[in-house]
PDB file of C-alpha atoms in Angstrom:
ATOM      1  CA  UNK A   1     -73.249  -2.441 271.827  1.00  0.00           C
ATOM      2  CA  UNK A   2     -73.563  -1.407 267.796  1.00  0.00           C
ATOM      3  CA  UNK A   3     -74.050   1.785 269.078  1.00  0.00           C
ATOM      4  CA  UNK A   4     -71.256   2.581 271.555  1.00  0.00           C
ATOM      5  CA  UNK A   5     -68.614   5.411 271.194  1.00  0.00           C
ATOM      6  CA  UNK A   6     -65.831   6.333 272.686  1.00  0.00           C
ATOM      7  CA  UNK A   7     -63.717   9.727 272.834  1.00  0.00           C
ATOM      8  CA  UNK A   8     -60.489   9.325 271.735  1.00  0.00           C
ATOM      9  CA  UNK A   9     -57.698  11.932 271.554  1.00  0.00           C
ATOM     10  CA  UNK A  10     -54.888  11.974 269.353  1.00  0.00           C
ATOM     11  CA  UNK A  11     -52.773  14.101 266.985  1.00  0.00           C
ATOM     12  CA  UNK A  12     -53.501  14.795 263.176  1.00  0.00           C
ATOM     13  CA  UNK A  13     -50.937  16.259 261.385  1.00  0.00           C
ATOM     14  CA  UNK A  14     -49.162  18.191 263.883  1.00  0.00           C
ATOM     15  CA  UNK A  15     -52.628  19.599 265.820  1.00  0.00           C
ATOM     16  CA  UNK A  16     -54.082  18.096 268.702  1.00  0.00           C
ATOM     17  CA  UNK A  17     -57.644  17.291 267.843  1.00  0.00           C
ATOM     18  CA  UNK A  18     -60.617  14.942 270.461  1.00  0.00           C
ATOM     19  CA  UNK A  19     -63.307  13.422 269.000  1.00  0.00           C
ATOM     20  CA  UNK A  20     -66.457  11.007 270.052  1.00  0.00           C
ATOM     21  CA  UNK A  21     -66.265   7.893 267.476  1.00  0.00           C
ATOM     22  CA  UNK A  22     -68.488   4.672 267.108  1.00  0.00           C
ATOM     23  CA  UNK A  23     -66.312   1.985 268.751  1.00  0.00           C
ATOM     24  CA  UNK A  24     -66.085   0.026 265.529  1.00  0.00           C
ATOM     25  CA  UNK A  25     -65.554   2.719 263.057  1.00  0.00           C
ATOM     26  CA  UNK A  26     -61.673   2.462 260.855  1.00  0.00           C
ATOM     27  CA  UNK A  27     -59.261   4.557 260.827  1.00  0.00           C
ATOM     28  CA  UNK A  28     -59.553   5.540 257.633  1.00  0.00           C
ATOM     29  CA  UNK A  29     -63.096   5.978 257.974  1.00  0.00           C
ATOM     30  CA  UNK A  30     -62.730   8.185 260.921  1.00  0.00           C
ATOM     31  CA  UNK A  31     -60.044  10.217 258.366  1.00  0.00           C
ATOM     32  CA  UNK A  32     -62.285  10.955 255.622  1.00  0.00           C
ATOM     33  CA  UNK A  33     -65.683  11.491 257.284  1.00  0.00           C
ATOM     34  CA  UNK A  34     -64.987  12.558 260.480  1.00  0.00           C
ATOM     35  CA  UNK A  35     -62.060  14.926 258.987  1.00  0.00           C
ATOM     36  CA  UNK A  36     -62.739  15.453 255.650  1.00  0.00           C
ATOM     37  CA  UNK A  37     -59.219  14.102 254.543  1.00  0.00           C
ATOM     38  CA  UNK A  38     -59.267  13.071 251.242  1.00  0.00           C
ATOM     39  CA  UNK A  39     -55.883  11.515 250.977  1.00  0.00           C
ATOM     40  CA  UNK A  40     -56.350   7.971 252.729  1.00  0.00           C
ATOM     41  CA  UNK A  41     -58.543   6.053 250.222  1.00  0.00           C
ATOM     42  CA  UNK A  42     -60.860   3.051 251.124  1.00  0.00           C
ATOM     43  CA  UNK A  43     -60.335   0.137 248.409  1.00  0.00           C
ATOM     44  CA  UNK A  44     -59.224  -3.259 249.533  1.00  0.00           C
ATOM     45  CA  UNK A  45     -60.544  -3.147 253.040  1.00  0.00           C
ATOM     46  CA  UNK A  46     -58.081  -6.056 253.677  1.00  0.00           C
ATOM     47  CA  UNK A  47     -54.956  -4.224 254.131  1.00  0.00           C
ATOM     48  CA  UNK A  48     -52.900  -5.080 251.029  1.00  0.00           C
ATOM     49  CA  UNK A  49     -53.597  -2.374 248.427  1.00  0.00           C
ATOM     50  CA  UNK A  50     -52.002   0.487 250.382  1.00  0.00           C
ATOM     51  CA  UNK A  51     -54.466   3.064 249.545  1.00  0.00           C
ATOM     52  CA  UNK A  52     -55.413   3.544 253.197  1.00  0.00           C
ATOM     53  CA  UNK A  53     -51.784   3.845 254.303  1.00  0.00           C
ATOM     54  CA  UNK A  54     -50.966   6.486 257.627  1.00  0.00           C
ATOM     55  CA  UNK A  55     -47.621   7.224 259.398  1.00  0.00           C
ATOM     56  CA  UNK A  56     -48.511   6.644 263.102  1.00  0.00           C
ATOM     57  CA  UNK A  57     -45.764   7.244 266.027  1.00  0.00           C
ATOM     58  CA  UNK A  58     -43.542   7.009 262.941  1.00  0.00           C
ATOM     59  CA  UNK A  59     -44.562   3.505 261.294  1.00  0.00           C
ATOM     60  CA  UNK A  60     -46.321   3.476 258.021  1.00  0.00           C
ATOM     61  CA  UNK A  61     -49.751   1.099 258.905  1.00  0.00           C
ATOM     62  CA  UNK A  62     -52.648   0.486 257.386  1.00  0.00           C
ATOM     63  CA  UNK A  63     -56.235   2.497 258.295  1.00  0.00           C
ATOM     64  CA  UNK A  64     -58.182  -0.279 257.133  1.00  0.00           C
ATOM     65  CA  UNK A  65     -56.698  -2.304 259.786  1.00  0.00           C
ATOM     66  CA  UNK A  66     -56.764  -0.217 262.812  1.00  0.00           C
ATOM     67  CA  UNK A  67     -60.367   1.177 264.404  1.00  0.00           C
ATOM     68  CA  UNK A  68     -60.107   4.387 264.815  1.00  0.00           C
ATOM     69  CA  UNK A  69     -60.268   3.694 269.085  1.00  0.00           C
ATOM     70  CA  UNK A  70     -56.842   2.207 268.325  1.00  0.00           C
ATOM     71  CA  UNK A  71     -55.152   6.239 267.593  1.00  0.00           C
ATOM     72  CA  UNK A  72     -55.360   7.214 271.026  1.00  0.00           C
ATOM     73  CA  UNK A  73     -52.276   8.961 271.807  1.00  0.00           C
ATOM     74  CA  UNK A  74     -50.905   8.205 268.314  1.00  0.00           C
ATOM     75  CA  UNK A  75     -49.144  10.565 266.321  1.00  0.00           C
ATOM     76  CA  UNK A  76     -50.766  10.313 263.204  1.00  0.00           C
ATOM     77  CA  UNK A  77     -49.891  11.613 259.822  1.00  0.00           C
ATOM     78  CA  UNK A  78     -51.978  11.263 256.369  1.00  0.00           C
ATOM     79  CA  UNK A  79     -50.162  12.608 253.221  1.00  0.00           C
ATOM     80  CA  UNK A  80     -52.080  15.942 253.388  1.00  0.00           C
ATOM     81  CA  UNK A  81     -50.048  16.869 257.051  1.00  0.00           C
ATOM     82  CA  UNK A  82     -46.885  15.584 254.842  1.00  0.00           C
ATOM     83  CA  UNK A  83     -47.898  18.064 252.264  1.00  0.00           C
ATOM     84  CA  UNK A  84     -48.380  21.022 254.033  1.00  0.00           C
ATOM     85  CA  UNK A  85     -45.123  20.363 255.814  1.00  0.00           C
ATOM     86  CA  UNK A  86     -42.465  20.157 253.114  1.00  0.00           C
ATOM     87  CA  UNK A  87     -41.201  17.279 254.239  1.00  0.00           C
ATOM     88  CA  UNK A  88     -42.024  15.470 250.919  1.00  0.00           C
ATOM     89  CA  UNK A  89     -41.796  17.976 248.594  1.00  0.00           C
ATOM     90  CA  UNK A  90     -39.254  16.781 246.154  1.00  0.00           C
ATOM     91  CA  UNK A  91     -40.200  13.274 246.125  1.00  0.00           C
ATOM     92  CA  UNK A  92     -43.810  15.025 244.712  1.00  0.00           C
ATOM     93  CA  UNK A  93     -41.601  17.354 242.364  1.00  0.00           C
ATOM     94  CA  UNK A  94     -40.259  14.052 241.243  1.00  0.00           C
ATOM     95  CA  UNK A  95     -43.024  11.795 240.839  1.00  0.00           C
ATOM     96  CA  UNK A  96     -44.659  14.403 238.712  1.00  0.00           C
ATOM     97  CA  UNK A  97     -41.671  15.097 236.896  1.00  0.00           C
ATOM     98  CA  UNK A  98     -41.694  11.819 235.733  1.00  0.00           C
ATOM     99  CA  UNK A  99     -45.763  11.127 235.798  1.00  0.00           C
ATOM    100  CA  UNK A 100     -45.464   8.698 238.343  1.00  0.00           C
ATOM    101  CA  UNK A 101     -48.433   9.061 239.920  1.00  0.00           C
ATOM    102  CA  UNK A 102     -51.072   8.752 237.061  1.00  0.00           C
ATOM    103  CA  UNK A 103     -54.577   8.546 238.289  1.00  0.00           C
ATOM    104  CA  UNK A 104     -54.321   9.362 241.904  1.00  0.00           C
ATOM    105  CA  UNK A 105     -56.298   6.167 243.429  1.00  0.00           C
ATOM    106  CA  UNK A 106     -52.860   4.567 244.874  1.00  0.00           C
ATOM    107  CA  UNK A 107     -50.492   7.997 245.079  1.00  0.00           C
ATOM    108  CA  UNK A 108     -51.177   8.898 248.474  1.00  0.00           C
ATOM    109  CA  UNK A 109     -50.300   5.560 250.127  1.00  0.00           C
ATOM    110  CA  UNK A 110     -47.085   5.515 247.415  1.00  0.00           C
ATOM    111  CA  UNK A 111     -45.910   8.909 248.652  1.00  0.00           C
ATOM    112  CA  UNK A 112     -46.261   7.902 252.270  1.00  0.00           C
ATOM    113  CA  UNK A 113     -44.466   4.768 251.826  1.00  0.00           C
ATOM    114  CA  UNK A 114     -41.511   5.951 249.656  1.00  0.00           C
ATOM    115  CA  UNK A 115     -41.012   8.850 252.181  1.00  0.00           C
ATOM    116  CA  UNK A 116     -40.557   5.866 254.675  1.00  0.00           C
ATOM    117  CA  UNK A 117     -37.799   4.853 252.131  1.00  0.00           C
ATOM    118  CA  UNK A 118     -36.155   8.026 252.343  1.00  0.00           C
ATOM    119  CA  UNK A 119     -35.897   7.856 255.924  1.00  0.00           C
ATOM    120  CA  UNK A 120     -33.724   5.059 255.837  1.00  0.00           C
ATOM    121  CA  UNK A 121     -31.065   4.813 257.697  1.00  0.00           C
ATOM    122  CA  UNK A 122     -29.088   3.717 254.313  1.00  0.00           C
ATOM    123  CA  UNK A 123     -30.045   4.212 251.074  1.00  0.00           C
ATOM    124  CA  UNK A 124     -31.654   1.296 248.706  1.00  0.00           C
ATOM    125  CA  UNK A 125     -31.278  -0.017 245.805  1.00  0.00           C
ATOM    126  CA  UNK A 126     -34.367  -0.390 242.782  1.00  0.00           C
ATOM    127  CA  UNK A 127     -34.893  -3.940 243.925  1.00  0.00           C
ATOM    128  CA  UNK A 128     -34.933  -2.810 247.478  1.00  0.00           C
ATOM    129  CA  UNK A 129     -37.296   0.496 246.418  1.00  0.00           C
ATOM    130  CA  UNK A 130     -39.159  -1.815 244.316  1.00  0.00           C
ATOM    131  CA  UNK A 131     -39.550  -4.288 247.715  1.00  0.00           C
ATOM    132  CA  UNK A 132     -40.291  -1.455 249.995  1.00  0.00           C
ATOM    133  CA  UNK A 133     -43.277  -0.216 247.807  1.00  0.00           C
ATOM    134  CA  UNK A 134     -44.471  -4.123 247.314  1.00  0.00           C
ATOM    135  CA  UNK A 135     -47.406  -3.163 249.617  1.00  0.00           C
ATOM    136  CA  UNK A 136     -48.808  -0.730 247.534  1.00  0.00           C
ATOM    137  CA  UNK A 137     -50.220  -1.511 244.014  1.00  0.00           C
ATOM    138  CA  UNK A 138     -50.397   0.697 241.443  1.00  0.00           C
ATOM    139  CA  UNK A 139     -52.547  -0.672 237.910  1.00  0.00           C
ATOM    140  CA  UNK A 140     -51.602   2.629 235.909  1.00  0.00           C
ATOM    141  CA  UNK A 141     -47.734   3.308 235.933  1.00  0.00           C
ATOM    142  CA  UNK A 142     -46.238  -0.274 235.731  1.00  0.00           C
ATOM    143  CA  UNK A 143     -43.968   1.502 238.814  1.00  0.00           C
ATOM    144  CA  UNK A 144     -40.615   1.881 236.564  1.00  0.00           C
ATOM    145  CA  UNK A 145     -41.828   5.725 237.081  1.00  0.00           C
ATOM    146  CA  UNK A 146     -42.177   5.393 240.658  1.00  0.00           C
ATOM    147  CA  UNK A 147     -39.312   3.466 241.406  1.00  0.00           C
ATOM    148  CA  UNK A 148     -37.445   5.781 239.105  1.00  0.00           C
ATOM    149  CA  UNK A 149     -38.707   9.260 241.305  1.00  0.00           C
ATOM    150  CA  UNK A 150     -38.271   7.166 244.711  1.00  0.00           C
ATOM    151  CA  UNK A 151     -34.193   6.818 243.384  1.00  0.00           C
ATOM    152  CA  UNK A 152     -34.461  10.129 242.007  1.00  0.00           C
ATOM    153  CA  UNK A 153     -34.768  11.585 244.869  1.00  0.00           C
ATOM    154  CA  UNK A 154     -32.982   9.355 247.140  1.00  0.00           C
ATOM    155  CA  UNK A 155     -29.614  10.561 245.020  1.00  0.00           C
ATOM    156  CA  UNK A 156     -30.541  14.059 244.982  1.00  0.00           C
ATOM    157  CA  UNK A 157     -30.975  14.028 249.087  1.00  0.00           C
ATOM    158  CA  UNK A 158     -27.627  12.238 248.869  1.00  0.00           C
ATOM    159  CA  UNK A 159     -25.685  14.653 247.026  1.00  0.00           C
ATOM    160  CA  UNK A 160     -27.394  17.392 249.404  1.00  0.00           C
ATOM    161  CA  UNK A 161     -26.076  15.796 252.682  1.00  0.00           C
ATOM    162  CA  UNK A 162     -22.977  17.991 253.848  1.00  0.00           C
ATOM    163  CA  UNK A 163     -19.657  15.761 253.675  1.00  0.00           C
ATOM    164  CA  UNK A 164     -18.048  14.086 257.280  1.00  0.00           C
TER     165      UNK A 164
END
């Protein structure tokens, strides 16, 4: 039973991608070994740091929580897929801009999350930012700096939205 696998198909950052996995391996795990993704990180293991944090079928979760099994079917993004897209591009112009994202360890999850803030259907306020990123701890910046790129670019995506 410690042995068993199970081929599971899903897709990675836009590409379709089938793979044979141990039954009980995470999410996370299956990320950074199996892919060689660098971005999720492995810390609490208890789902409350938000190092490990994924977009899958559009709902940021945590890879320490789900076995990898669980991303069948799932549309699954890690912030390197974000990256290479755009999509996130000037909330990471921001965040360095204001050295937000200090020594790396929590920045992936961070990114992820505020991009999920973004998406909003209505923008927030900094207690509302600063509520949204709750999940995710940061030890280096304090997170005035990230709150302050997360509004950042919230206003500058506002401004950019052509008028009614």
């Amino acid at each position: 039973m410690e042995d068993e696998e199970m081929e599971i198909a899903f897709r990675l950052n836009g590409q379709a991608v089938r793979r044979r996995v141990p039954a009980r391996l995470h999410a996370v795990d299956m990320l950074r070994e199996i892919f060689g993704l660098s971005g999720p990180r492995v810390a609490c293991e208890h789902g409350v740091c938000g190092a490990c944090t994924l977009r899958v079928d559009n709902e940021i979760v945590r890879g320490c929580l789900l076995l990898a099994p669980q991303l069948e079917g799932a549309d699954v993004w890690t912030i390197e897929g974000l990256t290479a897209t755009g999509e996130i591009a000037d909330l990471q112009a921001e965040f360095h801009a204001r050295n937000a994202m200090q020594c790396g360890w929590c920045t992936a999850g961070m990114l992820i999350t505020a991009a999920e803030i973004l998406d909003a259907p209505a923008p927030m306020d900094r207690q509302a930012i600063r509520e949204q990123l709750s999940g995710n701890y940061c030890r280096c910046t304090g997170y005035q700096a990230i709150v302050d790129a997360v509004e950042a670019t919230q206003a500058k995506r506002l401004m950019a939205r052509p008028s009614p």
